[in-house]
Structures are given as C-alpha cells and as structure tokens.
Coordinates of N, CA, C and O in Angstrom, one line a residue:
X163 N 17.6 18.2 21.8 CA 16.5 18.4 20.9 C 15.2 18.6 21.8 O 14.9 17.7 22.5
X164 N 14.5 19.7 21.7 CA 13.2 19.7 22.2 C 12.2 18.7 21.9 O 11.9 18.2 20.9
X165 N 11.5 18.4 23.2 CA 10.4 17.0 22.6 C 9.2 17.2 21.8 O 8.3 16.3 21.6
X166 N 9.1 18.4 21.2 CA 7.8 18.3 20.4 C 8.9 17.7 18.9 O 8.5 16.9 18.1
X167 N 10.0 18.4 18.8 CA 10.6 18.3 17.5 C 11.2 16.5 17.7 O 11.1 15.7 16.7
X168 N 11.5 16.0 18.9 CA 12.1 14.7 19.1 C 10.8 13.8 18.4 O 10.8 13.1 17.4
X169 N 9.5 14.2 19.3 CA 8.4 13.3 19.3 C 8.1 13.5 17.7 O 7.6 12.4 17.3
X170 N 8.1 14.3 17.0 CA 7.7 14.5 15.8 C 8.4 13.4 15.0 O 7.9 12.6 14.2
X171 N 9.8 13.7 15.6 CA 10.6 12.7 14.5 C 10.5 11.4 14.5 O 10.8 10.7 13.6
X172 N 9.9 11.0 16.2 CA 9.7 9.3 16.1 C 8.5 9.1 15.5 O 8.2 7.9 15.2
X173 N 7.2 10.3 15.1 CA 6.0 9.8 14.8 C 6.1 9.8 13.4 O 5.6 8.8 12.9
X174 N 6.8 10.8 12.7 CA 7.0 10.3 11.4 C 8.0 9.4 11.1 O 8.1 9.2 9.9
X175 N 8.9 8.5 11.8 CA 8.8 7.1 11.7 C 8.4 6.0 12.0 O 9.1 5.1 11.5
X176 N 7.4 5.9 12.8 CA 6.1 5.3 13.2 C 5.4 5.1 11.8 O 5.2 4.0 11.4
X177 N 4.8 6.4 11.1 CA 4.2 6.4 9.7 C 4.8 6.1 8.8 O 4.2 5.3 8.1
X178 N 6.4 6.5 8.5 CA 7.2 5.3 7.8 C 6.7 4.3 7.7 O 6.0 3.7 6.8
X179 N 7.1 4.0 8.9 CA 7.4 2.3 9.1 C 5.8 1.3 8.6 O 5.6 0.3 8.0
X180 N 4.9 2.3 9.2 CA 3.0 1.9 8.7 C 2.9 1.5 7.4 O 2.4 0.5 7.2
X181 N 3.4 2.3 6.4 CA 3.4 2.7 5.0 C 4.3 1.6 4.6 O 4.0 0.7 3.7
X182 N 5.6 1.6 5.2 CA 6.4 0.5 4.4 C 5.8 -0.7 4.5 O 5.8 -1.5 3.5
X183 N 4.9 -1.2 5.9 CA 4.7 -2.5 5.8 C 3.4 -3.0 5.7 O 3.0 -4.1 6.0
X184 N 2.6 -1.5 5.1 CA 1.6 -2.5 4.1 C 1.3 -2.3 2.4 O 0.4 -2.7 1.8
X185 N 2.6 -1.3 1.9 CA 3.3 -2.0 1.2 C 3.7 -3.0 0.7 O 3.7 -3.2 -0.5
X186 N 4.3 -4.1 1.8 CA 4.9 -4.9 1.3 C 6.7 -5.2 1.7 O 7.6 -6.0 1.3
X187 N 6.9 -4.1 2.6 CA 8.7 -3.2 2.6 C 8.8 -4.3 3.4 O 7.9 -5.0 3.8
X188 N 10.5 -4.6 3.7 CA 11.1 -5.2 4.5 C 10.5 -4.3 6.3 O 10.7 -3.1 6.2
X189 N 10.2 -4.7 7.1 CA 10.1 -4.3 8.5 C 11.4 -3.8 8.9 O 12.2 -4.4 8.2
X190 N 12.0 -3.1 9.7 CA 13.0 -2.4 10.4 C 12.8 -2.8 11.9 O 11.7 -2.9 12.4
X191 N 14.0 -3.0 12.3 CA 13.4 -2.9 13.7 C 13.5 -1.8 14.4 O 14.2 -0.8 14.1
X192 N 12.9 -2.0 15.3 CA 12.7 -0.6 16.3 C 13.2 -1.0 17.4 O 13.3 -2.1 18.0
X193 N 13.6 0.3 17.6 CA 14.6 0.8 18.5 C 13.9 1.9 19.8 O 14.3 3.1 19.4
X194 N 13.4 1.9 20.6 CA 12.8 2.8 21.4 C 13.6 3.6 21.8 O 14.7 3.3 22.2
X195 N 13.1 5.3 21.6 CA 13.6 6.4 21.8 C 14.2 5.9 23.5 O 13.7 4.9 24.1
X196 N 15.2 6.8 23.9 CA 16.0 7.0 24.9 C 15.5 8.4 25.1 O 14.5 8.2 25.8
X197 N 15.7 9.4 24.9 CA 16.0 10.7 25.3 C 14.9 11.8 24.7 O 15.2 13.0 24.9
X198 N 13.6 11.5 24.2 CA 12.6 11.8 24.1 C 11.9 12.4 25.3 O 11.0 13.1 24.9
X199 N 11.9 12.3 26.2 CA 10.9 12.9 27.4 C 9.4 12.7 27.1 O 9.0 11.9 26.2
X200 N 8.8 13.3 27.8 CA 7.4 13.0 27.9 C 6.8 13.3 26.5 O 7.4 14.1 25.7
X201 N 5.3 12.6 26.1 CA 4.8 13.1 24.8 C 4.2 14.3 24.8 O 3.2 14.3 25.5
X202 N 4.4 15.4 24.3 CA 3.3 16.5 24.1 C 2.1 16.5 24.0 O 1.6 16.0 23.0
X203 N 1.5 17.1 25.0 CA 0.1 17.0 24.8 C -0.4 17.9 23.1 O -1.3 17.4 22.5
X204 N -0.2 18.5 22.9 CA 0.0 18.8 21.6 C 0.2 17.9 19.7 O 0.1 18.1 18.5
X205 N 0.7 16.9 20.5 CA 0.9 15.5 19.3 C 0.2 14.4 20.3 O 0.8 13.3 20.6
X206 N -1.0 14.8 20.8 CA -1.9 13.7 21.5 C -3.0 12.7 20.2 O -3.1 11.5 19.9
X207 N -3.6 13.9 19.6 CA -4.4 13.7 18.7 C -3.6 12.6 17.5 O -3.9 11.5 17.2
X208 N -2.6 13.5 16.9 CA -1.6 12.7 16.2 C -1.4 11.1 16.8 O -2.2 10.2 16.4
X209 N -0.7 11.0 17.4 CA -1.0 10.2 18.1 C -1.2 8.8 17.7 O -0.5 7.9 17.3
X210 N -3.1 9.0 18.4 CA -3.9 8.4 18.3 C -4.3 7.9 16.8 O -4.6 6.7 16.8
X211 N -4.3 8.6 15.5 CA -4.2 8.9 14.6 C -3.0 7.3 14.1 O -3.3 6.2 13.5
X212 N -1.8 7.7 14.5 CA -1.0 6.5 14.3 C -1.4 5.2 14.9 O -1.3 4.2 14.1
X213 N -1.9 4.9 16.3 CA -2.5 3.7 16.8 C -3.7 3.1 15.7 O -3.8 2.0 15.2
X214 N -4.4 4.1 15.6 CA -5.3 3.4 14.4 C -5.0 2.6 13.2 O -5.6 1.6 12.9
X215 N -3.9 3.5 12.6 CA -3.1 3.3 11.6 C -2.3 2.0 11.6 O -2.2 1.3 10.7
X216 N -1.8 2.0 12.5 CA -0.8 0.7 13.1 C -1.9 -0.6 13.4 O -1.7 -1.8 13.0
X217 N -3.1 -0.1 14.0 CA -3.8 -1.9 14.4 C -4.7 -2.1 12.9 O -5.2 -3.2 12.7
X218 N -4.8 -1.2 12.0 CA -5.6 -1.3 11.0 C -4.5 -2.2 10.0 O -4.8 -3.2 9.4
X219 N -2.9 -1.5 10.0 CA -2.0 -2.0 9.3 C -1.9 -3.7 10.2 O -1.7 -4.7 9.4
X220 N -2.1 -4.0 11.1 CA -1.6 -5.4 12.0 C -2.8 -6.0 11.6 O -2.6 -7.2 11.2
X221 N -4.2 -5.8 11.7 CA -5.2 -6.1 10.8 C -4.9 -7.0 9.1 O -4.7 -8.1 8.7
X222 N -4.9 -6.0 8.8 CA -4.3 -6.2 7.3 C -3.3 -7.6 7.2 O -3.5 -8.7 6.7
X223 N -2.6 -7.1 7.8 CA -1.2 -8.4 7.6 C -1.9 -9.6 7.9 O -1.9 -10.5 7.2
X224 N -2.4 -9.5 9.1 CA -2.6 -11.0 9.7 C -3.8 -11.5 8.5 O -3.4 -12.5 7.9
X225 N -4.9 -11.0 8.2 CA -5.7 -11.6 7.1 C -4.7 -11.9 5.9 O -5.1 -13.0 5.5
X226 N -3.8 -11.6 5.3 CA -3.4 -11.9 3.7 C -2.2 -12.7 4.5 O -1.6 -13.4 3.7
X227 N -1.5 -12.9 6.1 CA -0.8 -14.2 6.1 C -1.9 -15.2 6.5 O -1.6 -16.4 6.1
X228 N -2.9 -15.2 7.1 CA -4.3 -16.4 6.9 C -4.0 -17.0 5.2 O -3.5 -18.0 4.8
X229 N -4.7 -15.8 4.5 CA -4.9 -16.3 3.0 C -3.5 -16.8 2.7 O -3.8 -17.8 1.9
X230 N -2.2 -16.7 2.9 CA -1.1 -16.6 2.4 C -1.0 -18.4 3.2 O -0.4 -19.4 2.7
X231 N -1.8 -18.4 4.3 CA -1.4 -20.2 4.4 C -2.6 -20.9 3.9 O -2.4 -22.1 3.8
X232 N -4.0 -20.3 3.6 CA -5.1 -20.9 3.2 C -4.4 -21.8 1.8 O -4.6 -23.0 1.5
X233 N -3.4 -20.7 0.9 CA -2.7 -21.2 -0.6 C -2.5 -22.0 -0.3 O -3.1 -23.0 -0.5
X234 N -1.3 -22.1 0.5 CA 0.0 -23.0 0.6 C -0.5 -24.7 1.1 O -0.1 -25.8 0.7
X235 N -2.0 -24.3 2.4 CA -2.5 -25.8 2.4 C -2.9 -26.4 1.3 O -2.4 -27.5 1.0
X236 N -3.9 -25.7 0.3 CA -4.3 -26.0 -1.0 C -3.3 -26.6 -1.6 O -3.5 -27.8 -1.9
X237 N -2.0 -26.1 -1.8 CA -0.6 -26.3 -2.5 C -0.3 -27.2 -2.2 O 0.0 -28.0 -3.1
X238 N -0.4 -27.8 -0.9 CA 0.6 -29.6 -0.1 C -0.6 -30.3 -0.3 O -0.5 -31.6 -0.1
X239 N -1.5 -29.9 -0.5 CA -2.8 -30.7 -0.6 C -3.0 -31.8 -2.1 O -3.5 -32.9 -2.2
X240 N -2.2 -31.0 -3.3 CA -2.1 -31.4 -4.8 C -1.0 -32.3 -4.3 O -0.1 -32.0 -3.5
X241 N -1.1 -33.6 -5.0 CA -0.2 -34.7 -4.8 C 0.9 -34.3 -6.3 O 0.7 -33.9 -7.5
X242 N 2.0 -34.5 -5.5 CA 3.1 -34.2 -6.2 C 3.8 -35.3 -6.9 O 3.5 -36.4 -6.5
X243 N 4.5 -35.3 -7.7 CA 5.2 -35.8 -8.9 C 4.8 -36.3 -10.0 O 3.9 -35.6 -10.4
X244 N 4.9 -37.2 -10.9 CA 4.7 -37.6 -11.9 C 4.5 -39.0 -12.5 O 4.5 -39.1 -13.7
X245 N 4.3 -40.1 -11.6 CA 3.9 -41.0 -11.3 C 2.7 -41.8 -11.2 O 2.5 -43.0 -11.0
X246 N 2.0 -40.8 -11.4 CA 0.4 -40.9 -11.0 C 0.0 -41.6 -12.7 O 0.3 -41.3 -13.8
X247 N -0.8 -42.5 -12.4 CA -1.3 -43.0 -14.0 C -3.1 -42.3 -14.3 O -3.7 -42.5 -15.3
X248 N -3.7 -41.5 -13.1 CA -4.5 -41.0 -13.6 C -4.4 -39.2 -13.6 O -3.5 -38.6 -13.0
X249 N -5.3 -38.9 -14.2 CA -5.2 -37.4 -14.6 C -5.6 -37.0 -13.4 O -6.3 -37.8 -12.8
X250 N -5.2 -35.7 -12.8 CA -5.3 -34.8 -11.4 C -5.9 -33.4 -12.0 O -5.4 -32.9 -13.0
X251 N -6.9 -32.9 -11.2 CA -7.7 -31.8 -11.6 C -7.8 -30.7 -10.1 O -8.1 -31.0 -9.0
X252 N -7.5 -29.8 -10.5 CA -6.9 -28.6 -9.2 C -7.9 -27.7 -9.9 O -8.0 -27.5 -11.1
X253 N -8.6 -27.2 -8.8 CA -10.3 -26.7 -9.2 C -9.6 -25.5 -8.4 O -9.1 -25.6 -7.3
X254 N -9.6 -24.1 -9.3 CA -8.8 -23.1 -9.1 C -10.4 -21.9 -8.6 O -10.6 -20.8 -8.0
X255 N -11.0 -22.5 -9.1 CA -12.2 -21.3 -8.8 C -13.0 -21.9 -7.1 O -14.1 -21.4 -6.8
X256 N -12.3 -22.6 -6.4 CA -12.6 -22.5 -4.8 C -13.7 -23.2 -4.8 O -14.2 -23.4 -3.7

C-alpha cells in the first residue's frame, strides 16, 4: 500500500476513534501501524489537526470523569439505610 493511502487510513481511524470517545463509544484499542513508512509531508497539516482534536477530546474526558467522582463523593456522603429516626435532606441545587 502506498503511504499516503496507508497514512490516510490510520488518520481516519485516529478520527474514528476521537468521535467515538467523546461520544461516549466503547474505546478500541490501538494497535500501532507496522508497515506504514514515513508520514507524508503532505498529511502534515492533517495531522496536527488530529493532535488537537485528540488533547481537546482527553480534555473533555478528564473534566466529566472529575464531575463523574465529584457525584459519586456527594453519593457516599448521604448516609444510607433506613434506620435513621430523623428526616435527611440532600440539597440537590449545590
């Protein structure tokens, strides 16, 4: 396979993979090309284009799994079961 058509094919799954997982998609793992050769200076710009894309997406995630444990402390924080003889109030508006 010629490397502009090789490199093409790992960059449109690079963008896949961007889209799926901020989405929400299950992650895939990756597999690093073997037999790709050098990148084209020609898919330079491209590229770069994806790096953005990718730390903007690694951005993203890491803030909503922050918020995703900010819940869960709140959550272990409400005393659990049914035992309690006074009334418990969980102040939802923060």
């Amino acid at each position: 396979m010629e490397s502009l058509e090789a490199w093409s094919a790992i960059l449109d799954g690079f963008e896949h993979d961007i889209a799926l997982a901020v989405s929400g998609g299950p992650a895939a793992r990756w597999v690093p090309p073997t037999d790709a050769g050098p990148l084209p200076a020609a898919l330079a710009d491209r590229v770069r284009r994806i790096l953005d894309a990718q730390a903007d997406a690694v951005a993203m995630l890491t803030r909503l799994k922050h918020d995703a444990g900010t819940q869960l402390s709140a959550i272990d924080a409400v005393p659990s079961g049914s035992a309690s003889d006074r009334p418990l109030l969980l102040d939802v508006r923060g």
